[in-house]
XYZ file of C-alpha atoms in Angstrom:
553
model
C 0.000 0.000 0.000
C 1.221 3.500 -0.634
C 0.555 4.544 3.099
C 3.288 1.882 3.894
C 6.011 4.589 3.310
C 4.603 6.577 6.378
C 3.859 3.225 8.714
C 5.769 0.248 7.880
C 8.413 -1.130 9.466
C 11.298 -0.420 12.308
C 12.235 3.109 11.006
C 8.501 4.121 10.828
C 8.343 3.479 14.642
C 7.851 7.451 15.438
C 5.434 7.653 12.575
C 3.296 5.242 14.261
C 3.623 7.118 17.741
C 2.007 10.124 15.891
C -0.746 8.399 14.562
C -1.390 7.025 18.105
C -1.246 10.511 19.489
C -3.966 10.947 17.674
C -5.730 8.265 19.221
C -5.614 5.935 16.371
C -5.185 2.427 17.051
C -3.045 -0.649 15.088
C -5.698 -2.209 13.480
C -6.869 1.468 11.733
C -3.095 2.237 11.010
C -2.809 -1.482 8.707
C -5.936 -0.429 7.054
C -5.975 0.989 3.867
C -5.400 5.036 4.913
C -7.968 7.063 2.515
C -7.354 11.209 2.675
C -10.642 12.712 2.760
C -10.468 16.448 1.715
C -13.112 18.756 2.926
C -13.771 22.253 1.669
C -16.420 22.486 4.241
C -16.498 26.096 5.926
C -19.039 29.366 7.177
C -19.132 31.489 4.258
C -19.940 28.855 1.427
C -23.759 27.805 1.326
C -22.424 25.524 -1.034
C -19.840 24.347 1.326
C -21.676 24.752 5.189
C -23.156 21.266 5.244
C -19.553 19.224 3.849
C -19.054 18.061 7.272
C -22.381 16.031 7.573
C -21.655 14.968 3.661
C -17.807 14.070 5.152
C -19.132 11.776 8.416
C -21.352 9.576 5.945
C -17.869 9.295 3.517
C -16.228 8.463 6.276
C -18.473 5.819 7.420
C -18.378 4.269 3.639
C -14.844 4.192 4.247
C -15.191 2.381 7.471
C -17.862 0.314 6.161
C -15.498 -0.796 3.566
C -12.583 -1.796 5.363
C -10.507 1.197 5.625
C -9.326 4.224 7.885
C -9.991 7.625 6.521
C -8.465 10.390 7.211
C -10.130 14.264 7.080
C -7.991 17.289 6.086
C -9.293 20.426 4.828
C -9.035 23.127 1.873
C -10.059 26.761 0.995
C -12.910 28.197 -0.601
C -14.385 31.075 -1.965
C -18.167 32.025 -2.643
C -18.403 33.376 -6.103
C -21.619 35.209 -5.335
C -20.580 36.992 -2.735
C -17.458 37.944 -3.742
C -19.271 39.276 -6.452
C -18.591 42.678 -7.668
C -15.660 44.030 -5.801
C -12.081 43.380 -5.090
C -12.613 40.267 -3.459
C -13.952 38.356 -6.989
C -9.985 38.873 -8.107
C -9.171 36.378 -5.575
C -11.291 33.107 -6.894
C -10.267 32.153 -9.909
C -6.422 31.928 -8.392
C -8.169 30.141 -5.513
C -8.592 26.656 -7.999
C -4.500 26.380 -8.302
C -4.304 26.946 -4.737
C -6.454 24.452 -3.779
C -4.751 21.666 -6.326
C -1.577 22.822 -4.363
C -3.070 21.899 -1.301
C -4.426 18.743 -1.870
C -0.954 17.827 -3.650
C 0.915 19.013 -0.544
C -1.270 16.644 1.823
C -1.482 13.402 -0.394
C 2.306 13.659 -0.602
C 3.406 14.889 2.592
C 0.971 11.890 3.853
C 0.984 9.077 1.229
C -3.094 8.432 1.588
C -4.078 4.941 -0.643
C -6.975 6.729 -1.780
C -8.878 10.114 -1.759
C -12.094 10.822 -1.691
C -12.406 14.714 -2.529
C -15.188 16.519 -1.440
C -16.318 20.011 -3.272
C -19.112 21.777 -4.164
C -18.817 25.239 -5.907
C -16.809 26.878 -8.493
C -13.261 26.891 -8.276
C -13.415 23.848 -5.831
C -14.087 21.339 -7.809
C -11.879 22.377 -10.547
C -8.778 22.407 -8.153
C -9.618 19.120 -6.778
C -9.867 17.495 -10.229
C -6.646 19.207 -11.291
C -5.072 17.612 -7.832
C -6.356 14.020 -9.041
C -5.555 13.728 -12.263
C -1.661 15.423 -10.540
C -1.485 13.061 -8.065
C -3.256 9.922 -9.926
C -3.729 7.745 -6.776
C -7.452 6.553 -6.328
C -9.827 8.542 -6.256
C -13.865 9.573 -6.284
C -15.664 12.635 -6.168
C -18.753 13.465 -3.994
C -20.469 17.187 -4.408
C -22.612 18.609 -1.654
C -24.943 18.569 -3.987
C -26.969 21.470 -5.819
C -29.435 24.154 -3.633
C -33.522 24.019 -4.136
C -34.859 26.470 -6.277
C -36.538 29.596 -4.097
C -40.347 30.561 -4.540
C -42.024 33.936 -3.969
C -45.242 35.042 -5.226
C -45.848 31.760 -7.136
C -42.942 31.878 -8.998
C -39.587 29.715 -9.037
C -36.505 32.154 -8.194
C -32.784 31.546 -7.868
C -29.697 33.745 -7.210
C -29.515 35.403 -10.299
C -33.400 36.884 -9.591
C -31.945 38.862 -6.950
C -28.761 40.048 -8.815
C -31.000 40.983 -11.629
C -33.578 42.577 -9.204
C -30.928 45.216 -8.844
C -31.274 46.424 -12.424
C -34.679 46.605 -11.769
C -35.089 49.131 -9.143
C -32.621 50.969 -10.875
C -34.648 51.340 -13.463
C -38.274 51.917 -11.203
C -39.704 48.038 -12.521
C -39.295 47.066 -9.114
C -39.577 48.409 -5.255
C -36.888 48.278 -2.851
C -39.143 46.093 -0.764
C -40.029 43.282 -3.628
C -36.489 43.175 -3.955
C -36.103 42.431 0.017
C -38.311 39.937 -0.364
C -36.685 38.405 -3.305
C -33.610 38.373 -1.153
C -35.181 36.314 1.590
C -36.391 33.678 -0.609
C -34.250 32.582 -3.610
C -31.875 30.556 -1.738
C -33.633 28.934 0.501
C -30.600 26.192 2.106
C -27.579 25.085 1.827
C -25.841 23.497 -1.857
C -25.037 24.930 -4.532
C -26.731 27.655 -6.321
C -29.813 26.074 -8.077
C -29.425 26.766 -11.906
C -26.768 25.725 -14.525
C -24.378 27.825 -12.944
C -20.523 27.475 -12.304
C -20.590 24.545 -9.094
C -23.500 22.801 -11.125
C -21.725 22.598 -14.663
C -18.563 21.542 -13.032
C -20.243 19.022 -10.563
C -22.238 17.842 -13.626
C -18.897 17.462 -15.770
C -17.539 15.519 -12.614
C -19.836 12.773 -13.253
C -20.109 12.654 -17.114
C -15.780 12.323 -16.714
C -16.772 9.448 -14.940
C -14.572 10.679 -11.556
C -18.257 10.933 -9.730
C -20.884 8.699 -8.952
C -23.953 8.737 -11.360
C -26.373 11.146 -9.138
C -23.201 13.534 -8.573
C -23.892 16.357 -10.522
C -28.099 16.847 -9.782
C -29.079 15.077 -6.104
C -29.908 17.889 -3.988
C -28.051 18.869 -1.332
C -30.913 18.411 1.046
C -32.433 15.308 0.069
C -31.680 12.161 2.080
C -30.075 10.274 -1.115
C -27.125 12.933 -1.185
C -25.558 11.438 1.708
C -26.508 7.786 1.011
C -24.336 8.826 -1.996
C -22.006 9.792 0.153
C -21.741 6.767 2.121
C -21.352 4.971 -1.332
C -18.171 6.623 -2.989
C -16.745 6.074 0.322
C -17.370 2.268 0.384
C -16.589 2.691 -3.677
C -13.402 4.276 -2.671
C -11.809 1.130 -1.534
C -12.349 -1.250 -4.305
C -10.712 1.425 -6.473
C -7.885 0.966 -4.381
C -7.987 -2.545 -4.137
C -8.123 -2.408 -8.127
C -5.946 0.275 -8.473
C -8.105 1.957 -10.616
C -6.695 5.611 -11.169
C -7.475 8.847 -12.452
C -5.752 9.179 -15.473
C -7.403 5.331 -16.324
C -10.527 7.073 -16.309
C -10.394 10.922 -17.372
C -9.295 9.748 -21.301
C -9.260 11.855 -24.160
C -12.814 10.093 -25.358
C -14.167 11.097 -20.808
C -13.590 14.397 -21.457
C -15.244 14.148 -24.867
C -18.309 12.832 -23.082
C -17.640 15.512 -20.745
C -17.607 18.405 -23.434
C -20.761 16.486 -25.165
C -22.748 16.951 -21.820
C -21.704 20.235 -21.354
C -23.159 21.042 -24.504
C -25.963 19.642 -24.245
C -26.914 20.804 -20.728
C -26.111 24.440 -21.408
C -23.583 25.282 -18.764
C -21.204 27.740 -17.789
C -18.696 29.361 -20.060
C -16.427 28.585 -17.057
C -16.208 25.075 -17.925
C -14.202 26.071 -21.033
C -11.321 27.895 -18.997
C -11.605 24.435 -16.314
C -11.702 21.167 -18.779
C -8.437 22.046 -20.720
C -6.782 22.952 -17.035
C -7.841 19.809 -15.697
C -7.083 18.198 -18.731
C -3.674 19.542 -18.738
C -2.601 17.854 -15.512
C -3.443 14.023 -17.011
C -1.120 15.111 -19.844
C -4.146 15.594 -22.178
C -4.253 18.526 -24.778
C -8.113 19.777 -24.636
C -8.114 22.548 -27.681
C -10.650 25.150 -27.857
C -11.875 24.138 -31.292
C -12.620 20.676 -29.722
C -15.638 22.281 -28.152
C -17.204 23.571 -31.100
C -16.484 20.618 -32.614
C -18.487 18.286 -30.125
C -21.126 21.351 -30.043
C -21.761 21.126 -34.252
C -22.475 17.477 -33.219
C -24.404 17.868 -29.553
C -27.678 19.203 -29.810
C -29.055 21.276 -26.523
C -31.576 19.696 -24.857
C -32.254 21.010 -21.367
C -32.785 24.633 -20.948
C -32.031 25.052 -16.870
C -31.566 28.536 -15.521
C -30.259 30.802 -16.685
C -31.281 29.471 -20.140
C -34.975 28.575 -19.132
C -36.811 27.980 -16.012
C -35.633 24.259 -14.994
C -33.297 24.185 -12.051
C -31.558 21.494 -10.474
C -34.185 19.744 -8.767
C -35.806 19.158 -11.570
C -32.825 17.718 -13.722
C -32.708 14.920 -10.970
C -35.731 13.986 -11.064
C -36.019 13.756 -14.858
C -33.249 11.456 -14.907
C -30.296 13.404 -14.280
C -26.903 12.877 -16.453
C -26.828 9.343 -16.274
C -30.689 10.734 -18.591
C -28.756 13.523 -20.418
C -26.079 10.906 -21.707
C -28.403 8.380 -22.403
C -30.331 10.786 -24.474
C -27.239 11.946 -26.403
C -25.557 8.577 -27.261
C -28.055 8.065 -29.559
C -25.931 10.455 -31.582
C -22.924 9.076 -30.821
C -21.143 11.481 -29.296
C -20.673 9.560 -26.136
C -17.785 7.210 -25.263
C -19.507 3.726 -23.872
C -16.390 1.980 -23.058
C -14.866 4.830 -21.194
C -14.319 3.256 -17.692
C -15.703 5.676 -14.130
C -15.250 5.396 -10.676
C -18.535 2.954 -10.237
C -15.953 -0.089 -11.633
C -18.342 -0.288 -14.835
C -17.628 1.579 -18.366
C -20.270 4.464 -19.288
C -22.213 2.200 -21.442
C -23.013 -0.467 -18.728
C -24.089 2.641 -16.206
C -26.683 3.869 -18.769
C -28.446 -0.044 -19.163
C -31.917 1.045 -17.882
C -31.634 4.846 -17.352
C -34.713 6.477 -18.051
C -36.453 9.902 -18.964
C -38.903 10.487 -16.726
C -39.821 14.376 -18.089
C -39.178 15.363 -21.294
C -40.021 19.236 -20.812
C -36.531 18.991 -18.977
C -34.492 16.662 -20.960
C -35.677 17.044 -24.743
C -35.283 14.213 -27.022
C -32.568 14.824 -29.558
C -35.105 14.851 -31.821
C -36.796 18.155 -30.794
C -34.295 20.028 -29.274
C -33.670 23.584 -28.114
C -31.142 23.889 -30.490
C -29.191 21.149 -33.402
C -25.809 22.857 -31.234
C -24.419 23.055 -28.293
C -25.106 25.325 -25.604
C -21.485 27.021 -25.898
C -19.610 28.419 -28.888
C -15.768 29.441 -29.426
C -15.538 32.357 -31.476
C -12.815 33.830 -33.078
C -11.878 36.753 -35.569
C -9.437 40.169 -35.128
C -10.727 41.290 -31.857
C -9.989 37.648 -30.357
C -7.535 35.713 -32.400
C -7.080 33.273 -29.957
C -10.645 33.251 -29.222
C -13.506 34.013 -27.131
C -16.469 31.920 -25.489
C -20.203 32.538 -25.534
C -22.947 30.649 -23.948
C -24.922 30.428 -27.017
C -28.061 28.600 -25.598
C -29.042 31.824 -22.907
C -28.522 34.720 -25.948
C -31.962 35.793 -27.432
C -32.406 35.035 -30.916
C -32.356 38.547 -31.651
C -29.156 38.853 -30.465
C -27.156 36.064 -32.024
C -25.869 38.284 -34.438
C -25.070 41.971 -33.486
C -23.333 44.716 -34.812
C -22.928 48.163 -32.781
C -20.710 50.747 -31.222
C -18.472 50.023 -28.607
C -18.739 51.559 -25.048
C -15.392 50.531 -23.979
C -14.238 50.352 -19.704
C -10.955 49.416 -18.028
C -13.023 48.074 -15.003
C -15.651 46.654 -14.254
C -17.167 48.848 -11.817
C -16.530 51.788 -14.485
C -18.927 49.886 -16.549
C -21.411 48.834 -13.676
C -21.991 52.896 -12.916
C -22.667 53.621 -15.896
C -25.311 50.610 -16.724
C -26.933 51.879 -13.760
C -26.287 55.313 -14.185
C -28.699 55.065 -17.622
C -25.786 55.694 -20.046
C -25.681 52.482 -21.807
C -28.855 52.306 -25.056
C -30.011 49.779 -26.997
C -27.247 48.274 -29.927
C -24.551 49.389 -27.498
C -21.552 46.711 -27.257
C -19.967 47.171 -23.537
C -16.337 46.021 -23.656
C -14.814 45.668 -20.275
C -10.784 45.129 -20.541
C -7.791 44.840 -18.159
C -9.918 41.795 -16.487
C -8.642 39.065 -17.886
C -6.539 36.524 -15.676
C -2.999 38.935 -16.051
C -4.681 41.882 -16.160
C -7.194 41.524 -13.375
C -5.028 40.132 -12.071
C -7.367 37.302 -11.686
C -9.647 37.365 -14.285
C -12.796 38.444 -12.186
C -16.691 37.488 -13.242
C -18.829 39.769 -14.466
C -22.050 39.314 -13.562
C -22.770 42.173 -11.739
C -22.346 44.143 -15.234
C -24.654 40.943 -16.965
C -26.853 41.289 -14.503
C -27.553 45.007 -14.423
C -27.935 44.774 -18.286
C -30.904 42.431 -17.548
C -32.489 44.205 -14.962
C -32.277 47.491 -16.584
C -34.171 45.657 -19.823
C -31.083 45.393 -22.195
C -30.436 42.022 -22.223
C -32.003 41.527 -25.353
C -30.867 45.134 -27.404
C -26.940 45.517 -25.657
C -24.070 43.064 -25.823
C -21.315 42.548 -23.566
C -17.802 41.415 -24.686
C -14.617 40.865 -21.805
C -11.462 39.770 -21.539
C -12.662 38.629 -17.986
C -14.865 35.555 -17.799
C -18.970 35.428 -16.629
C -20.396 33.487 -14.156
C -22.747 30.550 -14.977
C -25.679 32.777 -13.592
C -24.681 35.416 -17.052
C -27.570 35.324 -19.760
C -27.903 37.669 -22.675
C -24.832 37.824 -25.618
C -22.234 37.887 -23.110
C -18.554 36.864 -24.884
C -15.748 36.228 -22.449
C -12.474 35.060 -22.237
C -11.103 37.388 -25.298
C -8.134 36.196 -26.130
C -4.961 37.787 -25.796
C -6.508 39.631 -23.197
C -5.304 43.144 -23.119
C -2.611 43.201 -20.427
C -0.547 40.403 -23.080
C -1.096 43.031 -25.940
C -4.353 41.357 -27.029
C -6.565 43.601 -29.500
C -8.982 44.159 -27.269
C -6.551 46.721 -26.215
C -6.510 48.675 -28.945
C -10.549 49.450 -29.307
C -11.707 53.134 -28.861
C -15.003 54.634 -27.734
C -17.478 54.214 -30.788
C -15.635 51.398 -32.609
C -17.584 49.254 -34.770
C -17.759 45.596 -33.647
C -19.791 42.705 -35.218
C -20.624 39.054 -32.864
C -22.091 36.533 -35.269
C -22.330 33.699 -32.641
C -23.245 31.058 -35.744
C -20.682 32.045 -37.887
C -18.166 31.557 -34.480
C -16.922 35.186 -35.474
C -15.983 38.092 -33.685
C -14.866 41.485 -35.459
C -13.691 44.981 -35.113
C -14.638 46.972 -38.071
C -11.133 48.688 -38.199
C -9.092 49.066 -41.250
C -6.216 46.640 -41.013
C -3.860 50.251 -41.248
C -5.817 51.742 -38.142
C -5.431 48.822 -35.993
C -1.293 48.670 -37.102
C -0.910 51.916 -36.358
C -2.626 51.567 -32.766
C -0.706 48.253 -32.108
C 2.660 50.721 -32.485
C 1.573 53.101 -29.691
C 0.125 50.366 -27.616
C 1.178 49.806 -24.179
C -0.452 47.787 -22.125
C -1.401 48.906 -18.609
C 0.561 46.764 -16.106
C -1.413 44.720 -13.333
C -2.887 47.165 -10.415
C -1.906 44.743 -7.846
C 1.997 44.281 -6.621
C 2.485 42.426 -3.898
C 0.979 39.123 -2.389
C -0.647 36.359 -4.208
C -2.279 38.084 -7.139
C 1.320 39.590 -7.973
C 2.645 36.074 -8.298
C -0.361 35.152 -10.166
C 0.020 37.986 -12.646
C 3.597 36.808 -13.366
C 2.625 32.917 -13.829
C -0.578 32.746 -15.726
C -1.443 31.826 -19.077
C -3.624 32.870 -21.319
C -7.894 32.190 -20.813
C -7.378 30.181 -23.917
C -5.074 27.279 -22.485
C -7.409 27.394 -19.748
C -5.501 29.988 -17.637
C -3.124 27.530 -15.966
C 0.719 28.416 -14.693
C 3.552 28.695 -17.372
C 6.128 25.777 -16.700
């Protein structure tokens, strides 16, 4: 066993003596030893039940034959870091936490790690740690949040960050908007729609690294932690068949992956995550492999932000284990592609079934024949840019317009609110990409006020920053190079011309070729805000959005 380096033998003597300080005893020291990493903490809904979801691993683990062992690792909340300073700070958050949980499976040589995450940058950084470390290992969510109600109508997170835009602009009172607040998150998981922690949970489980029910069980319902208690007992026969990581997350796992992500709709995000997590199992995930899987994926669920399905009702319509059944009548899914139940994909789909098809849509009458993201590219983003194609209005798909251009987000947020943004504006918010940022914040605050203020469907938003999962409306993100690395997004000035034609995959500044040279000459980029600490450091080591924004070296 791998834990034998820290317990075996004469010279591991002392080793032992700390274990028993600890008041383990012999017969749980020559048991398998499986790390159990919990992001659990007070500021997280997502994350302020993990320890109950962590005591029913455990007791899988125990159940199973083996000893496991609880450490812990950081996490930020997305929402409400939201919209100031502190939003810099997540998306360097996901390396972090892949440090961490490489530090403590090394410094302690665990046989096997069950990783528990819930929201955004989480479960990114613990699937970049797996695939890393490749020891065994499952993954076990906390499971997505109920959808809130007020006034007969189904509300999540995004009502209330939209419900700002709307008193700004006198379509709601102050006091609908309090109680708004009070009811659209009404527990602990994840936050309820297709947003960042959902897409990536849901991706978890179509990579085959979670347990089918992974991605849509919620948080609150009684088979979330019999789940639990499962991928810990499953835990141990992984080990015992040393079945790794990198034996399951494939090239053709995170092709099912992609395929799912198309066809669910879900964040943009997961296009900066899969190639990073990708990347540490030695796997090259290219940007124009996701527009290839989405010309062949049709869109069949419209959850929110797209439509008015949440998580709660994915589950009980049959979940992904439903949403890859559905799709594999196309093909696009991998059958033989081994996951962390012991079985390949194909035998874990024999007698799935649909139970409401006004949440998963046949492939046959779909939202959409594509995907539910798109990769554009042209001269504002060479390297290219990402949409989510399924939650832009029709309307909107393609847009020409004048650019309103912003080196910050909040410059842009005052003056949505402030009434100076019309309809067939194009907002363009730069210096916000990872380097720039530094840390590539999400902008929807800015998405949000759009919608509230009743733009959504007449003004267009284009970033080098990224959008949360919660962002609806023509909202392009991740333009690559982002300006801080020279990128021409840089180089565009107040009234600029710019066309998005989302099915062409095209983005373009309507500059003469000799306009834009002669800016690129007297172009210099403004150098990251931030000095000093962590951010700093992150400025100097990050890559571009498009290789999914991971460390040089």
């Amino acid at each position: 066993m791998r834990s034998d380096l820290m317990k075996k033998g004469l010279e591991r003597a002392p080793h032992r003596s700390l274990f028993k300080a600890m008041g383990y005893t012999d017969e749980e020291i020559s048991r398998p030893l499986i790390g159990v990493a919990n992001s659990a903490n007070q500021i997280v809904p997502g994350h302020v039940h993990l320890d109950m979801i962590v005591d029913d691993v455990k007791a899988g683990i125990r159940m199973a034959g083996g000893t496991p062992i609880e450490f812990s690792t950081i996490g930020v909340c997305d929402g409400i870091a939201m919209g100031h300073a502190g939003m810099k700070y997540s998306l360097v958050s996901r390396e972090l936490i892949a440090d961490s949980v490489e530090i403590m499976a090394t410094a302690h040589p665990f046989d096997g790690l069950v990783l528990v995450p819930n929201c955004d940058k989480i479960v990114p950084g613990m699937l970049m740690a797996a695939l890393r470390l490749n020891i065994p290992s499952i993954f076990i969510s906390g499971g997505p949040m109920m959808a809130g109600s007020t006034a007969g109508k189904t509300v999540d997170l995004i009502s209330v960050f939209e419900g700002v835009g709307k008193v700004k602009s006198g379509s709601m009172t102050e006091e609908e908007l309090k109680l708004l607040e009070d009811c659209a998150c009404p527990g602990c998981g994840s936050c309820s729609g297709m947003f960042t922690a959902n897409s990536m949970n849901c991706v978890t489980e179509a990579l085959g690294l979670g347990l089918p029910g992974n991605g849509a069980v919620p948080a609150v319902h009684a088979a979330r932690r019999r789940l639990a208690k499962s991928a810990g007992m499953k835990i141990m026969n992984l080990v015992m068949k040393g079945i790794l990581p990198r034996d399951i997350a494939t090239l053709d796992a995170f092709k099912n992956a992609i395929a799912v992500d198309m066809a669910l709709g879900c964040s943009t995000n997961t296009v900066l995550h899969i190639p990073a997590i990708a990347h540490e199992a030695g796997i090259d995930v290219d940007l124009a492999l996701f527009n290839e899987i989405s010309e062949k994926t049709p869109n069949i669920c419209h959850l929110s932000p797209a439509g008015p399905h949440h998580l709660e009702d994915l589950d009980m319509a049959g979940g992904i284990q439903g949403v890859m059944m559905e799709i594999s009548k196309l093909g696009v899914i991998h059958p033989e592609s081994m996951t962390v139940t012991g079985k390949t994909v194909g035998e874990n789909l024999k007698g799935v079934k649909i139970e409401n098809r006004k949440v998963i849509r046949s492939v046959e009458d779909p939202y959409s024949s594509i995907g539910g993201i798109a990769i554009l590219k042209g001269n504002l983003a060479p390297d290219g840019a990402v949409v989510k194609q399924s939650a832009v209005a029709p309307d909107m798909l393609i847009n020409e317009g004048p650019a309103r251009v912003f080196e910050s987000e909040e410059e842009s947020i005052e003056a949505i609110l402030g009434g100076q943004i019309h309809p067939g504006d194009i907002v363009v918010i730069r210096y916000e990409g990872p380097k720039g940022g530094p840390g590539m914040r999400e902008m929807l605050s800015p998405t949000s006020a759009i919608a509230g203020m009743g733009l959504d469907n007449s003004v267009a938003l284009i970033t080098d920053g990224r959008f949360s999962g919660g962002t609806r409306g023509a909202a392009i993100g991740h333009i690559s190079p982002e300006a801080a690395e020279g990128g021409p997004i840089g180089l565009v000035k107040e009234g600029d011309i710019i066309l998005i034609d989302i099915p062409e995959k095209k983005i373009t500044l309507k500059v003469g070729n000799e306009e834009i040279d002669g800016r690129k000459r007297n172009f210099n980029p403004r150098p990251p805000a931030i000095t000093s600490g962590c951010l700093a450091r992150y400025a100097r080591l990050v890559t571009s959005a498009s290789t999914g924004a991971i460390f040089k070296g």
